Coordinates of C-alpha atoms (C1' of nucleotides) in Angstrom, one line a residue:
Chain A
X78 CA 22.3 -13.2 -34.7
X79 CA 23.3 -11.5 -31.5
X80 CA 22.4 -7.7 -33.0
X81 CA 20.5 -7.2 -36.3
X82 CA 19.4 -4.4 -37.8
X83 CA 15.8 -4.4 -36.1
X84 CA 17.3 -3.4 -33.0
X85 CA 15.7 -0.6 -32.9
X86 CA 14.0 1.0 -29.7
X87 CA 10.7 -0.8 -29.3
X88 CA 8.5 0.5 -26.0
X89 CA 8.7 -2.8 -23.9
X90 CA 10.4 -2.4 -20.8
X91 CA 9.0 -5.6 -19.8
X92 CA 10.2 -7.2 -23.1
X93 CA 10.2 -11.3 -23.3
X94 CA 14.0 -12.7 -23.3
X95 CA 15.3 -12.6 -26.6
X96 CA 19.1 -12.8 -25.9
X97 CA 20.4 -15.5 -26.9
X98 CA 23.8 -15.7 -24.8
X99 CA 21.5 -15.7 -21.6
X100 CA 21.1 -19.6 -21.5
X101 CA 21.4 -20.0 -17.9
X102 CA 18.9 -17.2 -17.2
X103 CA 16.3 -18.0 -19.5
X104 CA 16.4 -21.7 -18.9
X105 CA 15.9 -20.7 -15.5
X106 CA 11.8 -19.6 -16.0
X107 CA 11.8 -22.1 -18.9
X108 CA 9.0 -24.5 -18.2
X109 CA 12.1 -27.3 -18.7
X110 CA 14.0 -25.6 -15.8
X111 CA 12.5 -28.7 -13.9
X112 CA 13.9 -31.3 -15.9
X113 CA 17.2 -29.5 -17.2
X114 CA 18.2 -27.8 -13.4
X115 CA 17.3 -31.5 -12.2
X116 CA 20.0 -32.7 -13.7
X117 CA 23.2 -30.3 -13.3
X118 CA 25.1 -27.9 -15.2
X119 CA 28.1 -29.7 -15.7
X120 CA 27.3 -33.2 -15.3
X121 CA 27.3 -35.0 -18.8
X122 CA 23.4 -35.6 -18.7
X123 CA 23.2 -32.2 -19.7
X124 CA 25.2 -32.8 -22.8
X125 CA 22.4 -35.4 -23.8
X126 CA 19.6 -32.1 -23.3
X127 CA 21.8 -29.6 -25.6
X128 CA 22.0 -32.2 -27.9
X129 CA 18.3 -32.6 -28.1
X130 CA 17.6 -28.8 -28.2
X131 CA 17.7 -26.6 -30.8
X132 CA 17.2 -22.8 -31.1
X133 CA 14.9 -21.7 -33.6
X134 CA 13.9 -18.3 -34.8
X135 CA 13.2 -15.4 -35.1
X136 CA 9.8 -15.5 -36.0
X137 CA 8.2 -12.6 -36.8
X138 CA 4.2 -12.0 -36.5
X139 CA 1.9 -14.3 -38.6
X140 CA 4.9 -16.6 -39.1
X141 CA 3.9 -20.4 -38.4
X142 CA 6.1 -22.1 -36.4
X143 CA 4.1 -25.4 -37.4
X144 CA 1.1 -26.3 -39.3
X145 CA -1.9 -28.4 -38.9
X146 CA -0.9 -31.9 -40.4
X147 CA 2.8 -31.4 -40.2
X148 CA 4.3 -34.7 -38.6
X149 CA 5.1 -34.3 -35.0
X150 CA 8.7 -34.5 -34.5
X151 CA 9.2 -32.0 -31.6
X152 CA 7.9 -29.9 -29.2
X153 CA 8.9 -26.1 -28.3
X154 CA 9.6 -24.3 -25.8
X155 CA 8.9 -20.3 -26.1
X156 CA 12.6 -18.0 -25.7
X157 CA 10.9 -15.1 -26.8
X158 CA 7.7 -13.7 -27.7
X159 CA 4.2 -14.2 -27.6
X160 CA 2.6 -17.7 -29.7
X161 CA -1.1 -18.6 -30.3
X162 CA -2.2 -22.0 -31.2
X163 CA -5.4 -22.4 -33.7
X164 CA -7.5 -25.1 -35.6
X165 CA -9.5 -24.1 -38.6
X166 CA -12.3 -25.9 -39.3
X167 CA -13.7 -27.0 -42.3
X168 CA -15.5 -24.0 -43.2
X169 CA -12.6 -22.0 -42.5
X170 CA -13.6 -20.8 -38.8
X171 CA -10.6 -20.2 -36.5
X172 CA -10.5 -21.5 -33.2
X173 CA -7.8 -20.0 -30.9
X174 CA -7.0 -22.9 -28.5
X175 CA -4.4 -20.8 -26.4
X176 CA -2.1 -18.4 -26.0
X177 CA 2.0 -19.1 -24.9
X178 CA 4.4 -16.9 -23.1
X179 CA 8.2 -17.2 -23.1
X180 CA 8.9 -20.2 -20.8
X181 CA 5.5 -22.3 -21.9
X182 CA 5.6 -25.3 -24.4
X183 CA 3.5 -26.0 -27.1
X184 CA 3.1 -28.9 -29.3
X185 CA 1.8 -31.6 -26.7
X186 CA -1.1 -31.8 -28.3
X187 CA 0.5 -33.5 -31.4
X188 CA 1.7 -36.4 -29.6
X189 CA -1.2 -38.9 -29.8
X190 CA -2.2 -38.2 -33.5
X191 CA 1.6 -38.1 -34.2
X192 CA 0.8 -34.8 -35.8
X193 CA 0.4 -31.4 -35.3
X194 CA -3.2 -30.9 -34.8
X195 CA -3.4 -27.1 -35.0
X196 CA -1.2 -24.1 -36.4
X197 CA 1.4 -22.3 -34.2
X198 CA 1.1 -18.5 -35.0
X199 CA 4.0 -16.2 -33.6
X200 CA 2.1 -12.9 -31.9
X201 CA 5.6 -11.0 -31.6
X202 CA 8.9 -11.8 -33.0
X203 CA 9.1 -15.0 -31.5
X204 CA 12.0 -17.6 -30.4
X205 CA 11.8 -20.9 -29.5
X206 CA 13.9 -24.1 -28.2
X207 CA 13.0 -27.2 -30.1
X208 CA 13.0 -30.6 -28.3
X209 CA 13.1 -33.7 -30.7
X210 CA 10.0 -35.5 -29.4
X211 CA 11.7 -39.1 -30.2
X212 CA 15.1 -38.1 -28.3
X213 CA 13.4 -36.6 -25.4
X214 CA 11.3 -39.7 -25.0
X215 CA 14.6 -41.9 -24.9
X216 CA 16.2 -39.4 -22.6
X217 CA 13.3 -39.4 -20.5
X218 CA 13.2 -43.2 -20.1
X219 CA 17.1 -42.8 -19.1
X220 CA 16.1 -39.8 -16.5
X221 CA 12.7 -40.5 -14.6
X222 CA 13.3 -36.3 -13.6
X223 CA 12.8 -35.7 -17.6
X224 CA 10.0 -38.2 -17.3
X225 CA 8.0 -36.8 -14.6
X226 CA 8.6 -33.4 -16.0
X227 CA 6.7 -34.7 -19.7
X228 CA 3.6 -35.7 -17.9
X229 CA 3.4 -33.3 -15.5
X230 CA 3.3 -30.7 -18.6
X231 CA 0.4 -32.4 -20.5
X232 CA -1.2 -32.9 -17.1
X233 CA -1.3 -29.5 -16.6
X234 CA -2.4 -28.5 -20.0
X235 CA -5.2 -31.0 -19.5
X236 CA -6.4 -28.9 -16.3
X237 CA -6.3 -25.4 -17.9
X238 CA -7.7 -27.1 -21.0
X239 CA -10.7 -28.1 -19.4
X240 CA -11.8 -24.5 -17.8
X241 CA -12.3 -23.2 -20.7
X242 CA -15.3 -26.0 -21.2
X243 CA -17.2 -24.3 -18.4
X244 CA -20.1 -22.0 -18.6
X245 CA -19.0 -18.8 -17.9
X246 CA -20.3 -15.1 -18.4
X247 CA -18.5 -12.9 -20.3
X248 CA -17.1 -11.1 -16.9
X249 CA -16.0 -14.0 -15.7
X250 CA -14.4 -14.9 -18.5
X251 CA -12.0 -11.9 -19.2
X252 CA -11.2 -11.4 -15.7
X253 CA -10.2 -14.5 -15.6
X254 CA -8.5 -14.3 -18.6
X255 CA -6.5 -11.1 -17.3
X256 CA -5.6 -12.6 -14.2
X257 CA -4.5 -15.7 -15.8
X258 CA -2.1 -13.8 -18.0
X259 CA -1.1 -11.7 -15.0
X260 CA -0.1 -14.8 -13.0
X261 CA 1.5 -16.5 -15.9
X262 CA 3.6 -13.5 -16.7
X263 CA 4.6 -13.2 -12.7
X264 CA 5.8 -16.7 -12.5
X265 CA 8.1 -16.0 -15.9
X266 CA 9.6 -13.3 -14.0
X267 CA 7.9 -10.0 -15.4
X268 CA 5.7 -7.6 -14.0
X269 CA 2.2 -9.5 -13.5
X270 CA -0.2 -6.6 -13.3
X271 CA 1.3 -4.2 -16.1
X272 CA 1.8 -5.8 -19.2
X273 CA 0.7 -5.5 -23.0
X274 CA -1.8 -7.6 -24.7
X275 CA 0.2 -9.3 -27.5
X276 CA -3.0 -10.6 -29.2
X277 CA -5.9 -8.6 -31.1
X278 CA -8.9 -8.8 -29.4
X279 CA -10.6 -11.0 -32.0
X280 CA -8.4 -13.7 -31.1
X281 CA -8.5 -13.1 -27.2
X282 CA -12.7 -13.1 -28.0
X283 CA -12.1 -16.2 -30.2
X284 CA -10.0 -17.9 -27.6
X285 CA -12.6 -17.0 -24.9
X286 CA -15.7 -17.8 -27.2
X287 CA -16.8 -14.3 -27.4
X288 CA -17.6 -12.1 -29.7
X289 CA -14.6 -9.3 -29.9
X290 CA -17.5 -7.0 -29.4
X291 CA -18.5 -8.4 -26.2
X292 CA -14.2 -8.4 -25.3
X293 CA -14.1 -4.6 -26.1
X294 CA -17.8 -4.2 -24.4
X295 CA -16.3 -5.9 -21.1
X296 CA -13.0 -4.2 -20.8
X297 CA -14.4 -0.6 -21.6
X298 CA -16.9 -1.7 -18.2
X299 CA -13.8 -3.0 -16.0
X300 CA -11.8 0.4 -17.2
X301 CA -14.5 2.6 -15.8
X302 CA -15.2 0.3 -12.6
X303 CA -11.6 1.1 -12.3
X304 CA -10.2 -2.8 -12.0
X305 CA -7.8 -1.8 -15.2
X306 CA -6.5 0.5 -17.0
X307 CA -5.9 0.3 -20.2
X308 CA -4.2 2.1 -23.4
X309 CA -4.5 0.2 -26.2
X310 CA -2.9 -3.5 -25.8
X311 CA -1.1 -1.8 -22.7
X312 CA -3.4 -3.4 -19.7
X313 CA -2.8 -2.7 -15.6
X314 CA -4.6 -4.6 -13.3
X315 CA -5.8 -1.8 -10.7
X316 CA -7.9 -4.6 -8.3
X317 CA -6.1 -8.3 -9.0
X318 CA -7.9 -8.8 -6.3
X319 CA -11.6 -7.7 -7.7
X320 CA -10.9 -9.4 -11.0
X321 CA -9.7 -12.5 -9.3
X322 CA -13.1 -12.4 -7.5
X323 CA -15.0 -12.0 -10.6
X324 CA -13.1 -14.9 -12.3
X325 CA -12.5 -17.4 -9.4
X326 CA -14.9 -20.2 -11.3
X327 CA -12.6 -20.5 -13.5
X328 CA -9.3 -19.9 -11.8
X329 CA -9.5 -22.7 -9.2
X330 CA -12.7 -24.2 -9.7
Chain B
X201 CA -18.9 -61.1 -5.3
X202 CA -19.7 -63.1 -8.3
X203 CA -23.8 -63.4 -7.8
X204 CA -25.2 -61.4 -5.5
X205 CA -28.6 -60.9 -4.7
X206 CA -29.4 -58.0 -7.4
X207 CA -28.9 -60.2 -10.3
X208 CA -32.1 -59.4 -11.6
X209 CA -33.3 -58.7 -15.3
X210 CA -31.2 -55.8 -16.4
X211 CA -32.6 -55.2 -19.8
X212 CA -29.2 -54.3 -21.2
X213 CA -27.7 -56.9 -23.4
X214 CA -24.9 -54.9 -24.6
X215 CA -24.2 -54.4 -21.3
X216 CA -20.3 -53.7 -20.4
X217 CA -17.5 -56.6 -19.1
X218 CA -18.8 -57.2 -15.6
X219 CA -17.0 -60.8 -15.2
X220 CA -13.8 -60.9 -13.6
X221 CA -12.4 -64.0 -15.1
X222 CA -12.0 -63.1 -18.5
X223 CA -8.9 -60.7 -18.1
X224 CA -7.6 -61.5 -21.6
X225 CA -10.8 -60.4 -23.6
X226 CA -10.9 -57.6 -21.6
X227 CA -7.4 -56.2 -21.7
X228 CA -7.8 -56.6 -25.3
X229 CA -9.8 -53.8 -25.3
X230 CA -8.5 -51.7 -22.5
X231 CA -6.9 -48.3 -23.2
X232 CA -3.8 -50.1 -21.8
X233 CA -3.9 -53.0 -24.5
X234 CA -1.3 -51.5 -26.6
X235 CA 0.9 -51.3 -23.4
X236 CA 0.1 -54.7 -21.7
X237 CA 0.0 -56.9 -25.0
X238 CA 3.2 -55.1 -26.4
X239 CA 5.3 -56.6 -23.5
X240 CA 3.8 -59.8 -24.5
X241 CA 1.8 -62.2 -22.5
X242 CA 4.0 -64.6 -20.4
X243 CA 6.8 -62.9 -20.2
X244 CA 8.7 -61.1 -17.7
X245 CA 7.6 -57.7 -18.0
X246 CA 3.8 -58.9 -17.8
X247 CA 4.6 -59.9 -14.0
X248 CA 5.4 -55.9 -13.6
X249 CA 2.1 -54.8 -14.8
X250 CA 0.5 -57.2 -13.1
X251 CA 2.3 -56.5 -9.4
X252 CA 0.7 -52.9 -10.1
X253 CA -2.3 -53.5 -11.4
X254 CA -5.3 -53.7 -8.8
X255 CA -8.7 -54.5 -9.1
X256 CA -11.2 -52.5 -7.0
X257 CA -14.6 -52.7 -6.8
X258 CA -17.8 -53.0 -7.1
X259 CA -19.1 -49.2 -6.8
X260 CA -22.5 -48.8 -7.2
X261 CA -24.2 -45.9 -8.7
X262 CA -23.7 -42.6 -7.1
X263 CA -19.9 -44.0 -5.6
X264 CA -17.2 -42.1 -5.4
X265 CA -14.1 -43.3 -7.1
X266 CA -12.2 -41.0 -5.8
X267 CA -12.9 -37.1 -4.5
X268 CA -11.4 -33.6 -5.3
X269 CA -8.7 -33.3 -3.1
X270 CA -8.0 -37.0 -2.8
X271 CA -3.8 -37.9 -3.0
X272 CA -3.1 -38.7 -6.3
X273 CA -1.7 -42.6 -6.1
X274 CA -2.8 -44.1 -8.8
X275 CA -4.7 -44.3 -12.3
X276 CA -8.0 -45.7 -12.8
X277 CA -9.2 -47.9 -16.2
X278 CA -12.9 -49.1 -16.1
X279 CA -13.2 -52.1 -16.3
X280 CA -17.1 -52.3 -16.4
X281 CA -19.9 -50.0 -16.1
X282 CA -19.9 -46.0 -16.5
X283 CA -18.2 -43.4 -14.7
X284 CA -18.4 -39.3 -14.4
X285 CA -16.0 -36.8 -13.3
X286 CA -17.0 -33.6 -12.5
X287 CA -16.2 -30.6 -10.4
X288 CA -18.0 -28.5 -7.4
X289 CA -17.2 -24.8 -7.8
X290 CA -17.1 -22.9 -4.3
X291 CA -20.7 -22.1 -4.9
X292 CA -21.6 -26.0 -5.1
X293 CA -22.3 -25.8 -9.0
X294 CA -21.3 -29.0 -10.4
X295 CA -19.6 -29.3 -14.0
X296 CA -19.2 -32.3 -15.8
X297 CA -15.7 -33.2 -17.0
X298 CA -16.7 -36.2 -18.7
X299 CA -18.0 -39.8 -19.3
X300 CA -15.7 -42.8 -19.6
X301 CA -16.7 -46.1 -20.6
X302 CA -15.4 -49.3 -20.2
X303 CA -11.5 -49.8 -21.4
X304 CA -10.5 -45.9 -20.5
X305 CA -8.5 -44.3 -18.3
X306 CA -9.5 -41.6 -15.6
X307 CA -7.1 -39.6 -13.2
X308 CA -4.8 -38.4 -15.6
X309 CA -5.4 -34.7 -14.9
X310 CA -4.2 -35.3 -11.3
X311 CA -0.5 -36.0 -11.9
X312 CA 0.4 -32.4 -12.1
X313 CA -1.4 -31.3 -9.3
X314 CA -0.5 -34.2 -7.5
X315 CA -4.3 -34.2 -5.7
X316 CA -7.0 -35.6 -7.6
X317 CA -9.0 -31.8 -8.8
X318 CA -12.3 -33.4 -9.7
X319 CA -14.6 -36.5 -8.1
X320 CA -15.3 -39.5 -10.0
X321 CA -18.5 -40.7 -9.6
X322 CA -19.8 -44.3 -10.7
X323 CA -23.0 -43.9 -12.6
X324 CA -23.4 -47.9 -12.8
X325 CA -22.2 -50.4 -10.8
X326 CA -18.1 -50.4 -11.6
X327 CA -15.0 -51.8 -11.5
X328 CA -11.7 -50.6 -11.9
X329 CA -7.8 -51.7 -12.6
X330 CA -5.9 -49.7 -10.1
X331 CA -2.5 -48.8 -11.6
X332 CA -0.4 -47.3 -9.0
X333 CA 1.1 -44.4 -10.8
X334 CA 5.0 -44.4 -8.7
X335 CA 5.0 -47.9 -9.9
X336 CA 3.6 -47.2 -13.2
X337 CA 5.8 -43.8 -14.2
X338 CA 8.9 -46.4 -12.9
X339 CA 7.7 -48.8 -15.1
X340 CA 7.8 -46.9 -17.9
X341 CA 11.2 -46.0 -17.6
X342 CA 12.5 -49.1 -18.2
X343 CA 9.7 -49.9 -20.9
X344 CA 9.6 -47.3 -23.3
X345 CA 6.3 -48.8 -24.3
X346 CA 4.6 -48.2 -21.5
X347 CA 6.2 -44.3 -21.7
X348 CA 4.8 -43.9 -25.2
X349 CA 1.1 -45.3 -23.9
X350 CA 0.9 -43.1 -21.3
X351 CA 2.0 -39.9 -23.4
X352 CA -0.3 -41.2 -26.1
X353 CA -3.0 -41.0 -23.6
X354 CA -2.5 -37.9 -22.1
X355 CA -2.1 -36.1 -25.4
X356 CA -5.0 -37.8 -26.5
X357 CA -7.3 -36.4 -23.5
X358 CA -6.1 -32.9 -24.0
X359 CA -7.4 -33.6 -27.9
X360 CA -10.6 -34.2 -26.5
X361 CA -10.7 -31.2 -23.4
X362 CA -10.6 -29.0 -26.4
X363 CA -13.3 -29.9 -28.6
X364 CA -16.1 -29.0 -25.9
X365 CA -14.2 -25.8 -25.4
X366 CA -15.5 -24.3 -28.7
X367 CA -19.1 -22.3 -29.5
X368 CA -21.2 -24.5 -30.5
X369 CA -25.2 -24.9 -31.4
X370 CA -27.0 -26.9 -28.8
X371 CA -27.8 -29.0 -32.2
X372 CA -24.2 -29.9 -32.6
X373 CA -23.3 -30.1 -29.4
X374 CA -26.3 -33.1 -28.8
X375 CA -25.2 -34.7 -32.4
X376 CA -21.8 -34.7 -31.7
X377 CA -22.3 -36.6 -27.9
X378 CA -24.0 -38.9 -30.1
X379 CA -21.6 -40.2 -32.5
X380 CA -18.5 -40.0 -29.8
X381 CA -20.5 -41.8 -27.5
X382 CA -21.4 -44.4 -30.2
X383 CA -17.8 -44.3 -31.7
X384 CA -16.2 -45.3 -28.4
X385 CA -19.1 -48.1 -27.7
X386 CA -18.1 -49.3 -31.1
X387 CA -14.2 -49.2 -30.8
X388 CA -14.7 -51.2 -27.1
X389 CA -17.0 -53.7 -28.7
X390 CA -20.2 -52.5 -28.2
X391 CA -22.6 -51.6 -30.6
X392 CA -22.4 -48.0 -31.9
X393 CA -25.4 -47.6 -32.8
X394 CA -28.0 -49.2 -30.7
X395 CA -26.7 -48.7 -26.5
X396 CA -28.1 -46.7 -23.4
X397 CA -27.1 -43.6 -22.0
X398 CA -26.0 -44.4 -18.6
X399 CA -26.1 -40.7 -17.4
X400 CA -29.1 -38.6 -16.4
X401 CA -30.3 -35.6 -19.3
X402 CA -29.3 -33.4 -16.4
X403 CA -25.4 -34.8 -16.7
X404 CA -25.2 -34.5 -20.5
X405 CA -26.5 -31.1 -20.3
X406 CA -23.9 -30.5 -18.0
X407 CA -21.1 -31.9 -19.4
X408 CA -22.0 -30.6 -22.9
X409 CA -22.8 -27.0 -20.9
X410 CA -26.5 -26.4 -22.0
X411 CA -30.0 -26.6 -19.8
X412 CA -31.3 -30.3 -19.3
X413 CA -34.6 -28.5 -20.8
X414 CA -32.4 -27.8 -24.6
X415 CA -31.2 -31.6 -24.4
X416 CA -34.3 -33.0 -23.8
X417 CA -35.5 -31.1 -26.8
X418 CA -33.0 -31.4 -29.0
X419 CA -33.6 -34.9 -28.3
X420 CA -37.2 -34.7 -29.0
X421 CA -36.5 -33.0 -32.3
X422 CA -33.8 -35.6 -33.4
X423 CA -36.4 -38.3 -32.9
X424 CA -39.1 -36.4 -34.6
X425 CA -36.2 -36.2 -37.5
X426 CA -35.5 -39.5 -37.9
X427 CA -32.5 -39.1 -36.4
X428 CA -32.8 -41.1 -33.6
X429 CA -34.7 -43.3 -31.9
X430 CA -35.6 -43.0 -28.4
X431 CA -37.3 -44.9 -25.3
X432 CA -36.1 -43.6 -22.1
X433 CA -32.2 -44.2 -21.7
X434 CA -32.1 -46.4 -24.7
X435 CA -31.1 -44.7 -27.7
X436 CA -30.6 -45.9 -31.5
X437 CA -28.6 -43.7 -33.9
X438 CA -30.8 -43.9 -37.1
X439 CA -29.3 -42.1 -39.2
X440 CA -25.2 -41.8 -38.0
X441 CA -24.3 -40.0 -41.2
X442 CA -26.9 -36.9 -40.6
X443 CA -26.0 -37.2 -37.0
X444 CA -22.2 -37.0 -37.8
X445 CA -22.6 -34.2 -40.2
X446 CA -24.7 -31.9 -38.2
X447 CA -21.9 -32.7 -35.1
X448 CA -19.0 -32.4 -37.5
X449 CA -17.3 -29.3 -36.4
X450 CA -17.0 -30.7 -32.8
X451 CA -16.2 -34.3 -34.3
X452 CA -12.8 -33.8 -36.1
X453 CA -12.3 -30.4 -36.7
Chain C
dC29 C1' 0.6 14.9 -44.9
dC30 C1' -2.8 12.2 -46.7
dC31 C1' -4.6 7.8 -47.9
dG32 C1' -6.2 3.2 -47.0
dC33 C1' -6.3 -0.6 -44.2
dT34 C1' -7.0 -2.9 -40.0
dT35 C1' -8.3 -2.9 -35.3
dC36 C1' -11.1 -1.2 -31.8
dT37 C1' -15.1 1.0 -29.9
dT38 C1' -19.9 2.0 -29.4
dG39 C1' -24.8 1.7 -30.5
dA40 C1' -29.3 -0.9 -32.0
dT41 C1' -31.5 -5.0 -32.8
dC42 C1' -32.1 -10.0 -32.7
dA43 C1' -32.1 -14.8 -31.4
dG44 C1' -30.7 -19.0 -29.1
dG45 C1' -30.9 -20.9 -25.1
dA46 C1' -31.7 -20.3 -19.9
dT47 C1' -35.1 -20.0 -16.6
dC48 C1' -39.5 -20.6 -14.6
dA49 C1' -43.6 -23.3 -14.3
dT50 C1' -46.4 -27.2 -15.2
dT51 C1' -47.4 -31.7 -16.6
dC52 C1' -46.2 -36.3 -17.7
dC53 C1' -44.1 -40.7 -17.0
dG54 C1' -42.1 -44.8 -14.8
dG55 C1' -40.5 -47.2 -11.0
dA56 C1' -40.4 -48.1 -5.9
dA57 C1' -42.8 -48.5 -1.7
dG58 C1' -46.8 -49.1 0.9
Chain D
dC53 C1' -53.9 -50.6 -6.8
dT54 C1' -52.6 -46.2 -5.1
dT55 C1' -49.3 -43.0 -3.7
dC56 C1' -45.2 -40.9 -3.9
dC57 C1' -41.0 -39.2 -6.0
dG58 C1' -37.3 -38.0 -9.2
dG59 C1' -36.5 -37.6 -13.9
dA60 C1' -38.1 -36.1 -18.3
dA61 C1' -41.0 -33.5 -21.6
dT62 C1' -43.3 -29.4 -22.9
dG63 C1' -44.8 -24.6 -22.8
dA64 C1' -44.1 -19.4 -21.8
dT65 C1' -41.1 -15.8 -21.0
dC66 C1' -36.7 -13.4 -20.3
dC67 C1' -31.8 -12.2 -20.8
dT68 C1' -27.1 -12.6 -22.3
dG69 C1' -24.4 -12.1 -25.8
dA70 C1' -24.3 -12.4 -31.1
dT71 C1' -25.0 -9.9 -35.1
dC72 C1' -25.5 -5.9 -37.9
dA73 C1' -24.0 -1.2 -38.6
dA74 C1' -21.4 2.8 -38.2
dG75 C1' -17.8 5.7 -36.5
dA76 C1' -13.0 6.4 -34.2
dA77 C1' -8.4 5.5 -33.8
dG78 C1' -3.8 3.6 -34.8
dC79 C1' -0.4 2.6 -38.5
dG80 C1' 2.3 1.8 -42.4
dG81 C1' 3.2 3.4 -47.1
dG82 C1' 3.5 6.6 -50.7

DNA sequence: CCCGCTTCTTGATCAGGATCATTCCGGAAG
DNA sequence: CTTCCGGAATGATCCTGATCAAGAAGCGGG
């Protein structure tokens, strides 16, 4: 698992973490580091965490990592790649409900209805650490730190998730957009104003409630205003500054 | 605090739990019922919740429960009457977050940022159980029930914070209030079909993101339909089926 | 190298809902 | 009763972004 045969020389520089014998590193901008650093390398909590995690993967683009309906048994953590989550409504209309970067969890949502409420998608070869929902829960009522870390995560889903509710102009909405990705990427430790656009801009449109039109409409504008550049899914934010201007409703308030 | 002077005629007879003394009918349908009666009545644990629990109030209409910015101590479940919470954007635009009725829970979007990021506003007069959340989150580490409610709760919100998120027709988006307003009367005891809407058309066009103008005639239409009937605030859901199908894409999927 | 597919871009037109403006209604105060 | 005032309903117009349509560009496979 350590080398396979796609090692070949992809173009990302910036590539997501995909080695495996990194733990320490990884779990470092993991969005557990909280919880897991809280307790201690070393100390025989951790041996209850490595017992509840599970690495999972690869992926590869289109896989599902989970389905709409499965039962929710775990969440995940992203090692490597790039996940969107999606519901499909009856009449077969996607809905992208968000977008995950190594470090992020997903699955959350499934708690309450004790079942995954929406399909996991891997964008990029994808890796993940799995958490047994009913273990984590008993570890967290041993560790208040594991705890804290569990509701601060939905909390924090529950703020983003409401942004997205607003109404926004289409400007507004990808430079928001951009400079949320930038920021995320930043606090995961890679470059947060070059970076590549793991999604099609369907699904960033769907995600934003725009038509991809609009989505190619908007960034073609922001190229030649000079806030980004952009090559394909390659994307550099010229202005952060000007696009975090353009976005601030929905960025802070 | 019992009768005061503007006990007038209120023409609302399904009017929410105002009375203080009847703690047991309302707990029973409190978002924390599952939590409070699961410990049991009597014993021990029930002295817990109840050294944590608080009740505050009366607000009257226009109150603030609490403001953006505000520490984040505690957790709020109405008790009686209506509340809103909404945002103010730099440029003083407000944005709805959401109505809760009697028996839910507000604040829960504060315990990642640790500061309250919206106001809550009474939009009747309203009381409150207070759960201090130190207290609480200690709580539940030593009743895994009380872990689990809170989880269920959070996920459950960020269920919700998505739905709104989608594009929808100004048709659905009225329908589907509708139902999940009537749906939630119903599951706290009220009647689901037959209550008023404490909030202004201005507030549900907010909160559902279109022009007070497009509810009102939405509204009108619905009423011209069959749909509905109308008088003011008071509103009947005629025909719950047609309502639920025209919302259905914002109801369950 | 060409083919066929998907994704992306760009243009032209259309429509849903926002905005502006006016009127209507109901309750509170005088 | 009249006046006043904020919320609500209704009408007229405008604008953003969706939709329809067509072409360009990347990409994997033969």
């Amino acid at each position: 698992m350590r080398s396979d045969t796609r090692a070949g020389r992809l173009p990302d520089p910036p590539s997501p973490i995909a080695d495996d014998g990194d733990a320490v590193r990884f779990c470092r901008t993991c969005a557990f580091a909280g919880a897991c650093l809280a307790v201690g390398y070393g100390k025989p909590e951790l041996e209850a965490l490595h017992c509840l995690v599970e690495h999972v993967g690869p992926y590869r683009p289109g896989d599902h990592v989970f389905r709409t309906g499965d039962p929710f048994r775990a969440i995940f953590a992203v090692r490597a790649g790039t996940v969107k989550t999606s519901l499909v409504d009856r009449d077969g209309r996607e809905q992208v409900l968000g977008f995950y970067l190594p470090g992020e969890v997903i699955g959350l949502n499934a708690i309450y209805p004790e079942q995954f409420p929406c399909d996991a998608i891997a964008l990029e070869n994808a890796q993940f650490c799995r958490f047994s929902f009913p273990a984590m829960s008993a570890l967290a009522t041993r560790m208040p730190a594991v705890q804290q870390h569990l509701f601060r995560l939905l909390s924090k889903e529950l703020g983003t998730a409401s942004l997205l509710a607003g109404d926004h102009s289409a400007d507004e909405r990808v430079a928001a957009f951009l400079c949320d990705l930038g920021e995320r990427y930043a606090a995961r430790g890679f470059s947060g104003t070059r970076f590549a656009l793991s999604m099609s801009r369907g699904d960033i449109a769907n995600y934003l409630r725009l038509a991809s039109e609009t989505v190619s409409r908007v960034l073609t504008r922001f190229r030649s205003q000079g806030l980004i550049a952009l090559e394909g899914r390659q994307v550099e934010l010229c202005d952060p500054q000007g696009l975090r201007r353009i976005g601030e409703s929905l960025l802070s308030g």
